[in-house]
mmCIF file with all atom_site columns, C-alpha atoms in Angstrom:
data_model
loop_
_atom_site.group_PDB
_atom_site.id
_atom_site.type_symbol
_atom_site.label_atom_id
_atom_site.label_alt_id
_atom_site.label_comp_id
_atom_site.label_asym_id
_atom_site.label_entity_id
_atom_site.label_seq_id
_atom_site.pdbx_PDB_ins_code
_atom_site.Cartn_x
_atom_site.Cartn_y
_atom_site.Cartn_z
_atom_site.occupancy
_atom_site.B_iso_or_equiv
_atom_site.pdbx_formal_charge
_atom_site.auth_seq_id
_atom_site.auth_comp_id
_atom_site.auth_asym_id
_atom_site.auth_atom_id
_atom_site.pdbx_PDB_model_num
ATOM 1   C CA . MET A 1 1   ? -228.747 -85.187 41.012 1.00 0.00 ? 158 MET A CA 1
ATOM 2   C CA . SER A 1 2   ? -230.880 -85.949 44.049 1.00 0.00 ? 159 SER A CA 1
ATOM 3   C CA . ALA A 1 3   ? -234.638 -86.317 43.707 1.00 0.00 ? 160 ALA A CA 1
ATOM 4   C CA . ARG A 1 4   ? -235.135 -83.147 45.755 1.00 0.00 ? 161 ARG A CA 1
ATOM 5   C CA . ARG A 1 5   ? -232.803 -81.076 43.529 1.00 0.00 ? 162 ARG A CA 1
ATOM 6   C CA . LEU A 1 6   ? -234.426 -82.545 40.415 1.00 0.00 ? 163 LEU A CA 1
ATOM 7   C CA . THR A 1 7   ? -237.888 -81.663 41.748 1.00 0.00 ? 164 THR A CA 1
ATOM 8   C CA . SER A 1 8   ? -236.682 -78.143 42.536 1.00 0.00 ? 165 SER A CA 1
ATOM 9   C CA . ALA A 1 9   ? -235.165 -77.739 39.085 1.00 0.00 ? 166 ALA A CA 1
ATOM 10  C CA . LEU A 1 10  ? -238.329 -79.010 37.398 1.00 0.00 ? 167 LEU A CA 1
ATOM 11  C CA . PHE A 1 11  ? -240.489 -76.696 39.528 1.00 0.00 ? 168 PHE A CA 1
ATOM 12  C CA . GLY A 1 12  ? -238.332 -73.715 38.592 1.00 0.00 ? 169 GLY A CA 1
ATOM 13  C CA . MET A 1 13  ? -238.445 -74.562 34.882 1.00 0.00 ? 170 MET A CA 1
ATOM 14  C CA . THR A 1 14  ? -242.202 -75.126 35.053 1.00 0.00 ? 171 THR A CA 1
ATOM 15  C CA . CYS A 1 15  ? -242.742 -71.716 36.683 1.00 0.00 ? 172 CYS A CA 1
ATOM 16  C CA . ALA A 1 16  ? -240.539 -70.038 34.102 1.00 0.00 ? 173 ALA A CA 1
ATOM 17  C CA . ALA A 1 17  ? -242.308 -71.768 31.228 1.00 0.00 ? 174 ALA A CA 1
ATOM 18  C CA . ALA A 1 18  ? -245.759 -71.045 32.618 1.00 0.00 ? 175 ALA A CA 1
ATOM 19  C CA . THR A 1 19  ? -244.881 -67.396 33.061 1.00 0.00 ? 176 THR A CA 1
ATOM 20  C CA . SER A 1 20  ? -243.357 -67.126 29.596 1.00 0.00 ? 177 SER A CA 1
ATOM 21  C CA . PHE A 1 21  ? -246.101 -68.883 27.685 1.00 0.00 ? 178 PHE A CA 1
ATOM 22  C CA . SER A 1 22  ? -249.287 -68.246 29.613 1.00 0.00 ? 179 SER A CA 1
ATOM 23  C CA . VAL A 1 23  ? -251.707 -65.614 28.453 1.00 0.00 ? 180 VAL A CA 1
ATOM 24  C CA . LEU A 1 24  ? -253.570 -63.717 31.117 1.00 0.00 ? 181 LEU A CA 1
ATOM 25  C CA . PRO A 1 25  ? -257.261 -63.096 30.687 1.00 0.00 ? 182 PRO A CA 1
ATOM 26  C CA . SER A 1 26  ? -257.649 -59.692 29.035 1.00 0.00 ? 183 SER A CA 1
ATOM 27  C CA . ALA A 1 27  ? -259.446 -58.256 32.073 1.00 0.00 ? 184 ALA A CA 1
ATOM 28  C CA . VAL A 1 28  ? -256.501 -59.132 34.314 1.00 0.00 ? 185 VAL A CA 1
ATOM 29  C CA . ALA A 1 29  ? -253.890 -57.858 31.852 1.00 0.00 ? 186 ALA A CA 1
ATOM 30  C CA . ALA A 1 30  ? -255.765 -54.586 31.270 1.00 0.00 ? 187 ALA A CA 1
ATOM 31  C CA . ASN A 1 31  ? -256.718 -53.966 34.889 1.00 0.00 ? 188 ASN A CA 1
ATOM 32  C CA . PRO A 1 32  ? -254.261 -55.695 37.207 1.00 0.00 ? 189 PRO A CA 1
ATOM 33  C CA . ALA A 1 33  ? -254.868 -55.521 40.926 1.00 0.00 ? 190 ALA A CA 1
ATOM 34  C CA . TRP A 1 34  ? -253.235 -57.234 43.869 1.00 0.00 ? 191 TRP A CA 1
ATOM 35  C CA . ASN A 1 35  ? -255.474 -56.304 46.783 1.00 0.00 ? 192 ASN A CA 1
ATOM 36  C CA . GLY A 1 36  ? -256.348 -57.933 50.066 1.00 0.00 ? 193 GLY A CA 1
ATOM 37  C CA . ARG A 1 37  ? -254.830 -60.361 52.543 1.00 0.00 ? 194 ARG A CA 1
ATOM 38  C CA . TYR A 1 38  ? -252.461 -62.995 51.163 1.00 0.00 ? 195 TYR A CA 1
ATOM 39  C CA . GLU A 1 39  ? -250.339 -65.722 52.660 1.00 0.00 ? 196 GLU A CA 1
ATOM 40  C CA . ILE A 1 40  ? -246.950 -65.326 51.010 1.00 0.00 ? 197 ILE A CA 1
ATOM 41  C CA . VAL A 1 41  ? -244.741 -68.416 51.056 1.00 0.00 ? 198 VAL A CA 1
ATOM 42  C CA . THR A 1 42  ? -241.039 -68.662 50.286 1.00 0.00 ? 199 THR A CA 1
ATOM 43  C CA . TYR A 1 43  ? -240.023 -72.246 49.578 1.00 0.00 ? 200 TYR A CA 1
ATOM 44  C CA . ALA A 1 44  ? -236.535 -71.997 51.095 1.00 0.00 ? 201 ALA A CA 1
ATOM 45  C CA . SER A 1 45  ? -236.338 -75.793 51.340 1.00 0.00 ? 202 SER A CA 1
ATOM 46  C CA . ASP A 1 46  ? -236.303 -75.871 47.520 1.00 0.00 ? 203 ASP A CA 1
ATOM 47  C CA . LYS A 1 47  ? -233.639 -73.209 46.995 1.00 0.00 ? 204 LYS A CA 1
ATOM 48  C CA . MET A 1 48  ? -230.882 -73.697 44.468 1.00 0.00 ? 205 MET A CA 1
ATOM 49  C CA . GLY A 1 49  ? -228.024 -71.688 43.025 1.00 0.00 ? 206 GLY A CA 1
ATOM 50  C CA . SER A 1 50  ? -224.265 -71.216 42.980 1.00 0.00 ? 207 SER A CA 1
ATOM 51  C CA . SER A 1 51  ? -223.888 -69.741 46.490 1.00 0.00 ? 208 SER A CA 1
ATOM 52  C CA . ILE A 1 52  ? -223.005 -71.995 49.413 1.00 0.00 ? 209 ILE A CA 1
ATOM 53  C CA . ALA A 1 53  ? -226.150 -70.516 50.988 1.00 0.00 ? 210 ALA A CA 1
ATOM 54  C CA . ALA A 1 54  ? -228.211 -72.422 48.400 1.00 0.00 ? 211 ALA A CA 1
ATOM 55  C CA . ALA A 1 55  ? -226.971 -75.723 49.828 1.00 0.00 ? 212 ALA A CA 1
ATOM 56  C CA . GLN A 1 56  ? -227.665 -74.825 53.469 1.00 0.00 ? 213 GLN A CA 1
ATOM 57  C CA . ALA A 1 57  ? -230.803 -76.470 54.861 1.00 0.00 ? 214 ALA A CA 1
ATOM 58  C CA . GLU A 1 58  ? -233.576 -74.014 55.645 1.00 0.00 ? 215 GLU A CA 1
ATOM 59  C CA . PRO A 1 59  ? -237.311 -74.465 56.264 1.00 0.00 ? 216 PRO A CA 1
ATOM 60  C CA . ASP A 1 60  ? -239.987 -72.807 54.152 1.00 0.00 ? 217 ASP A CA 1
ATOM 61  C CA . PHE A 1 61  ? -241.366 -69.619 55.658 1.00 0.00 ? 218 PHE A CA 1
ATOM 62  C CA . SER A 1 62  ? -244.629 -67.766 55.269 1.00 0.00 ? 219 SER A CA 1
ATOM 63  C CA . ALA A 1 63  ? -246.612 -64.879 56.682 1.00 0.00 ? 220 ALA A CA 1
ATOM 64  C CA . GLN A 1 64  ? -249.794 -62.980 55.947 1.00 0.00 ? 221 GLN A CA 1
ATOM 65  C CA . TYR A 1 65  ? -249.645 -59.571 54.291 1.00 0.00 ? 222 TYR A CA 1
ATOM 66  C CA . VAL A 1 66  ? -252.212 -57.042 53.097 1.00 0.00 ? 223 VAL A CA 1
ATOM 67  C CA . LEU A 1 67  ? -251.569 -55.438 49.707 1.00 0.00 ? 224 LEU A CA 1
ATOM 68  C CA . VAL A 1 68  ? -253.196 -52.416 48.074 1.00 0.00 ? 225 VAL A CA 1
ATOM 69  C CA . THR A 1 69  ? -252.845 -51.591 44.370 1.00 0.00 ? 226 THR A CA 1
ATOM 70  C CA . ASP A 1 70  ? -252.753 -48.056 42.960 1.00 0.00 ? 227 ASP A CA 1
ATOM 71  C CA . CYS A 1 71  ? -252.854 -47.500 39.179 1.00 0.00 ? 228 CYS A CA 1
ATOM 72  C CA . SER A 1 72  ? -253.676 -43.766 39.288 1.00 0.00 ? 229 SER A CA 1
ATOM 73  C CA . THR A 1 73  ? -250.362 -42.704 37.706 1.00 0.00 ? 230 THR A CA 1
ATOM 74  C CA . GLY A 1 74  ? -250.679 -45.140 34.798 1.00 0.00 ? 231 GLY A CA 1
ATOM 75  C CA . LEU A 1 75  ? -248.192 -47.505 36.454 1.00 0.00 ? 232 LEU A CA 1
ATOM 76  C CA . CYS A 1 76  ? -249.760 -50.122 38.720 1.00 0.00 ? 233 CYS A CA 1
ATOM 77  C CA . VAL A 1 77  ? -248.005 -50.547 42.065 1.00 0.00 ? 234 VAL A CA 1
ATOM 78  C CA . ALA A 1 78  ? -249.088 -53.039 44.755 1.00 0.00 ? 235 ALA A CA 1
ATOM 79  C CA . THR A 1 79  ? -247.811 -51.950 48.171 1.00 0.00 ? 236 THR A CA 1
ATOM 80  C CA . VAL A 1 80  ? -247.593 -54.107 51.283 1.00 0.00 ? 237 VAL A CA 1
ATOM 81  C CA . VAL A 1 81  ? -249.507 -52.066 53.879 1.00 0.00 ? 238 VAL A CA 1
ATOM 82  C CA . GLU A 1 82  ? -249.763 -54.610 56.693 1.00 0.00 ? 239 GLU A CA 1
ATOM 83  C CA . GLY A 1 83  ? -247.747 -57.596 57.825 1.00 0.00 ? 240 GLY A CA 1
ATOM 84  C CA . PRO A 1 84  ? -244.647 -58.548 59.765 1.00 0.00 ? 241 PRO A CA 1
ATOM 85  C CA . ALA A 1 85  ? -241.413 -56.673 59.173 1.00 0.00 ? 242 ALA A CA 1
ATOM 86  C CA . PRO A 1 86  ? -238.600 -58.699 57.618 1.00 0.00 ? 243 PRO A CA 1
ATOM 87  C CA . SER A 1 87  ? -236.094 -60.233 60.025 1.00 0.00 ? 244 SER A CA 1
ATOM 88  C CA . ASN A 1 88  ? -233.318 -58.561 58.012 1.00 0.00 ? 245 ASN A CA 1
ATOM 89  C CA . PRO A 1 89  ? -233.596 -54.781 58.552 1.00 0.00 ? 246 PRO A CA 1
ATOM 90  C CA . THR A 1 90  ? -231.689 -53.975 55.336 1.00 0.00 ? 247 THR A CA 1
ATOM 91  C CA . ILE A 1 91  ? -234.616 -55.017 53.112 1.00 0.00 ? 248 ILE A CA 1
ATOM 92  C CA . PRO A 1 92  ? -236.210 -51.772 51.873 1.00 0.00 ? 249 PRO A CA 1
ATOM 93  C CA . GLN A 1 93  ? -239.688 -51.030 53.236 1.00 0.00 ? 250 GLN A CA 1
ATOM 94  C CA . PRO A 1 94  ? -242.470 -50.813 52.301 1.00 0.00 ? 251 PRO A CA 1
ATOM 95  C CA . VAL A 1 95  ? -242.333 -53.486 49.634 1.00 0.00 ? 252 VAL A CA 1
ATOM 96  C CA . ARG A 1 96  ? -243.788 -52.185 46.359 1.00 0.00 ? 253 ARG A CA 1
ATOM 97  C CA . TYR A 1 97  ? -244.442 -54.578 43.480 1.00 0.00 ? 254 TYR A CA 1
ATOM 98  C CA . THR A 1 98  ? -244.724 -53.056 39.996 1.00 0.00 ? 255 THR A CA 1
ATOM 99  C CA . TRP A 1 99  ? -246.927 -54.583 37.289 1.00 0.00 ? 256 TRP A CA 1
ATOM 100 C CA . ASP A 1 100 ? -244.940 -55.193 34.074 1.00 0.00 ? 257 ASP A CA 1
ATOM 101 C CA . GLY A 1 101 ? -247.857 -56.330 31.924 1.00 0.00 ? 258 GLY A CA 1
ATOM 102 C CA . SER A 1 102 ? -247.768 -59.991 32.934 1.00 0.00 ? 259 SER A CA 1
ATOM 103 C CA . ARG A 1 103 ? -246.447 -60.206 36.485 1.00 0.00 ? 260 ARG A CA 1
ATOM 104 C CA . TRP A 1 104 ? -245.715 -58.277 39.668 1.00 0.00 ? 261 TRP A CA 1
ATOM 105 C CA . GLN A 1 105 ? -242.046 -57.636 40.331 1.00 0.00 ? 262 GLN A CA 1
ATOM 106 C CA . TYR A 1 106 ? -239.864 -56.020 42.957 1.00 0.00 ? 263 TYR A CA 1
ATOM 107 C CA . ALA A 1 107 ? -236.110 -55.405 42.687 1.00 0.00 ? 264 ALA A CA 1
ATOM 108 C CA . TYR A 1 108 ? -233.981 -54.175 45.563 1.00 0.00 ? 265 TYR A CA 1
ATOM 109 C CA . ASN A 1 109 ? -230.467 -53.964 46.983 1.00 0.00 ? 266 ASN A CA 1
ATOM 110 C CA . TRP A 1 110 ? -229.768 -55.127 50.524 1.00 0.00 ? 267 TRP A CA 1
ATOM 111 C CA . GLN A 1 111 ? -227.291 -56.983 52.756 1.00 0.00 ? 268 GLN A CA 1
ATOM 112 C CA . TRP A 1 112 ? -227.403 -60.800 52.697 1.00 0.00 ? 269 TRP A CA 1
ATOM 113 C CA . GLU A 1 113 ? -226.810 -62.408 56.091 1.00 0.00 ? 270 GLU A CA 1
ATOM 114 C CA . CYS A 1 114 ? -224.413 -65.271 55.381 1.00 0.00 ? 271 CYS A CA 1
ATOM 115 C CA . PHE A 1 115 ? -224.547 -68.113 57.908 1.00 0.00 ? 272 PHE A CA 1
ATOM 116 C CA . ARG A 1 116 ? -221.000 -69.453 58.306 1.00 0.00 ? 273 ARG A CA 1
ATOM 117 C CA . GLY A 1 117 ? -221.656 -72.267 60.757 1.00 0.00 ? 274 GLY A CA 1
ATOM 118 C CA . ASP A 1 118 ? -222.522 -72.740 64.412 1.00 0.00 ? 275 ASP A CA 1
ATOM 119 C CA . GLY A 1 119 ? -220.481 -70.454 66.633 1.00 0.00 ? 276 GLY A CA 1
ATOM 120 C CA . ALA A 1 120 ? -219.202 -68.316 63.758 1.00 0.00 ? 277 ALA A CA 1
ATOM 121 C CA . PRO A 1 121 ? -220.517 -64.768 63.406 1.00 0.00 ? 278 PRO A CA 1
ATOM 122 C CA . SER A 1 122 ? -222.762 -64.059 60.428 1.00 0.00 ? 279 SER A CA 1
ATOM 123 C CA . GLU A 1 123 ? -221.203 -62.156 57.557 1.00 0.00 ? 280 GLU A CA 1
ATOM 124 C CA . TYR A 1 124 ? -223.197 -59.429 55.823 1.00 0.00 ? 281 TYR A CA 1
ATOM 125 C CA . ALA A 1 125 ? -222.576 -58.973 52.101 1.00 0.00 ? 282 ALA A CA 1
ATOM 126 C CA . PRO A 1 126 ? -224.105 -56.699 49.457 1.00 0.00 ? 283 PRO A CA 1
ATOM 127 C CA . ALA A 1 127 ? -226.830 -58.392 47.440 1.00 0.00 ? 284 ALA A CA 1
ATOM 128 C CA . ARG A 1 128 ? -229.442 -57.584 44.845 1.00 0.00 ? 285 ARG A CA 1
ATOM 129 C CA . SER A 1 129 ? -232.726 -59.408 44.554 1.00 0.00 ? 286 SER A CA 1
ATOM 130 C CA . ARG A 1 130 ? -235.591 -59.585 42.109 1.00 0.00 ? 287 ARG A CA 1
ATOM 131 C CA . VAL A 1 131 ? -238.827 -61.299 43.007 1.00 0.00 ? 288 VAL A CA 1
ATOM 132 C CA . PHE A 1 132 ? -241.789 -61.814 40.727 1.00 0.00 ? 289 PHE A CA 1
ATOM 133 C CA . TYR A 1 133 ? -245.299 -63.189 41.103 1.00 0.00 ? 290 TYR A CA 1
ATOM 134 C CA . ALA A 1 134 ? -247.412 -64.170 38.092 1.00 0.00 ? 291 ALA A CA 1
ATOM 135 C CA . PRO A 1 135 ? -251.175 -64.364 38.697 1.00 0.00 ? 292 PRO A CA 1
ATOM 136 C CA . ASP A 1 136 ? -253.111 -67.568 38.150 1.00 0.00 ? 293 ASP A CA 1
ATOM 137 C CA . ILE A 1 137 ? -256.794 -67.748 37.237 1.00 0.00 ? 294 ILE A CA 1
ATOM 138 C CA . ASP A 1 138 ? -257.747 -68.896 40.771 1.00 0.00 ? 295 ASP A CA 1
ATOM 139 C CA . GLY A 1 139 ? -256.415 -65.671 42.349 1.00 0.00 ? 296 GLY A CA 1
ATOM 140 C CA . SER A 1 140 ? -253.151 -67.150 43.587 1.00 0.00 ? 297 SER A CA 1
ATOM 141 C CA . LEU A 1 141 ? -249.738 -66.049 42.336 1.00 0.00 ? 298 LEU A CA 1
ATOM 142 C CA . PHE A 1 142 ? -246.540 -68.018 41.715 1.00 0.00 ? 299 PHE A CA 1
ATOM 143 C CA . GLY A 1 143 ? -243.009 -66.988 40.945 1.00 0.00 ? 300 GLY A CA 1
ATOM 144 C CA . THR A 1 144 ? -239.355 -66.837 41.847 1.00 0.00 ? 301 THR A CA 1
ATOM 145 C CA . TRP A 1 145 ? -237.116 -64.910 44.203 1.00 0.00 ? 302 TRP A CA 1
ATOM 146 C CA . ARG A 1 146 ? -233.596 -64.598 42.754 1.00 0.00 ? 303 ARG A CA 1
ATOM 147 C CA . THR A 1 147 ? -230.735 -63.096 44.757 1.00 0.00 ? 304 THR A CA 1
ATOM 148 C CA . GLU A 1 148 ? -227.218 -62.377 43.618 1.00 0.00 ? 305 GLU A CA 1
ATOM 149 C CA . ILE A 1 149 ? -224.831 -62.139 46.577 1.00 0.00 ? 306 ILE A CA 1
ATOM 150 C CA . LEU A 1 150 ? -222.050 -59.883 45.355 1.00 0.00 ? 307 LEU A CA 1
ATOM 151 C CA . ALA A 1 151 ? -219.183 -60.613 47.777 1.00 0.00 ? 308 ALA A CA 1
ATOM 152 C CA . GLY A 1 152 ? -217.957 -62.662 50.704 1.00 0.00 ? 309 GLY A CA 1
ATOM 153 C CA . THR A 1 153 ? -218.228 -66.273 51.755 1.00 0.00 ? 310 THR A CA 1
ATOM 154 C CA . CYS A 1 154 ? -221.748 -66.670 50.300 1.00 0.00 ? 311 CYS A CA 1
ATOM 155 C CA . ARG A 1 155 ? -220.972 -64.976 46.957 1.00 0.00 ? 312 ARG A CA 1
ATOM 156 C CA . GLY A 1 156 ? -223.120 -66.433 44.166 1.00 0.00 ? 313 GLY A CA 1
ATOM 157 C CA . THR A 1 157 ? -226.814 -66.880 43.431 1.00 0.00 ? 314 THR A CA 1
ATOM 158 C CA . VAL A 1 158 ? -229.757 -68.192 45.423 1.00 0.00 ? 315 VAL A CA 1
ATOM 159 C CA . VAL A 1 159 ? -233.082 -68.905 43.700 1.00 0.00 ? 316 VAL A CA 1
ATOM 160 C CA . MET A 1 160 ? -236.261 -69.886 45.558 1.00 0.00 ? 317 MET A CA 1
ATOM 161 C CA . PRO A 1 161 ? -239.835 -70.538 44.410 1.00 0.00 ? 318 PRO A CA 1
ATOM 162 C CA . VAL A 1 162 ? -242.482 -68.257 45.946 1.00 0.00 ? 319 VAL A CA 1
ATOM 163 C CA . ALA A 1 163 ? -246.275 -68.215 46.058 1.00 0.00 ? 320 ALA A CA 1
ATOM 164 C CA . ALA A 1 164 ? -249.056 -65.953 47.299 1.00 0.00 ? 321 ALA A CA 1
ATOM 165 C CA . ARG A 1 165 ? -252.543 -67.231 48.097 1.00 0.00 ? 322 ARG A CA 1
ATOM 166 C CA . PRO A 1 166 ? -255.594 -65.202 49.099 1.00 0.00 ? 323 PRO A CA 1
ATOM 167 C CA . VAL A 1 167 ? -256.608 -65.756 52.718 1.00 0.00 ? 324 VAL A CA 1
#
């Protein structure tokens, strides 16, 4: 296993363990809020999984988004209200993260754009994703974006670490 893959695997396990075993301060757990401007980073360079897409080189990407939380119905939902649209138009908009008691999560179905090499047309395949962000005491959030590509050349899983930091 290469050092990069090992680092990625250790990062993923560390995030999972931290999320599973950490206890949020009671004020955060009782009154979650994800409000304000955040830089959201997807560490695509550290992706892993069973899909051939997981082995394709890709740079990390980030953008700034504004989120607003509403807990008026008893369920806390943080909605992205400002920021760039995704490059893939099949990702449902607006993005709405739901608080599950310990982390923010968003699950959606969409079409994965499978890169099949220079000069070959992209192939779109049905996919389902789940992304989660667990808050840290400094106001940042860390988590994982997991996608299951259901058919086609890129069929399999792709898992990437993600982070959100207040700006």
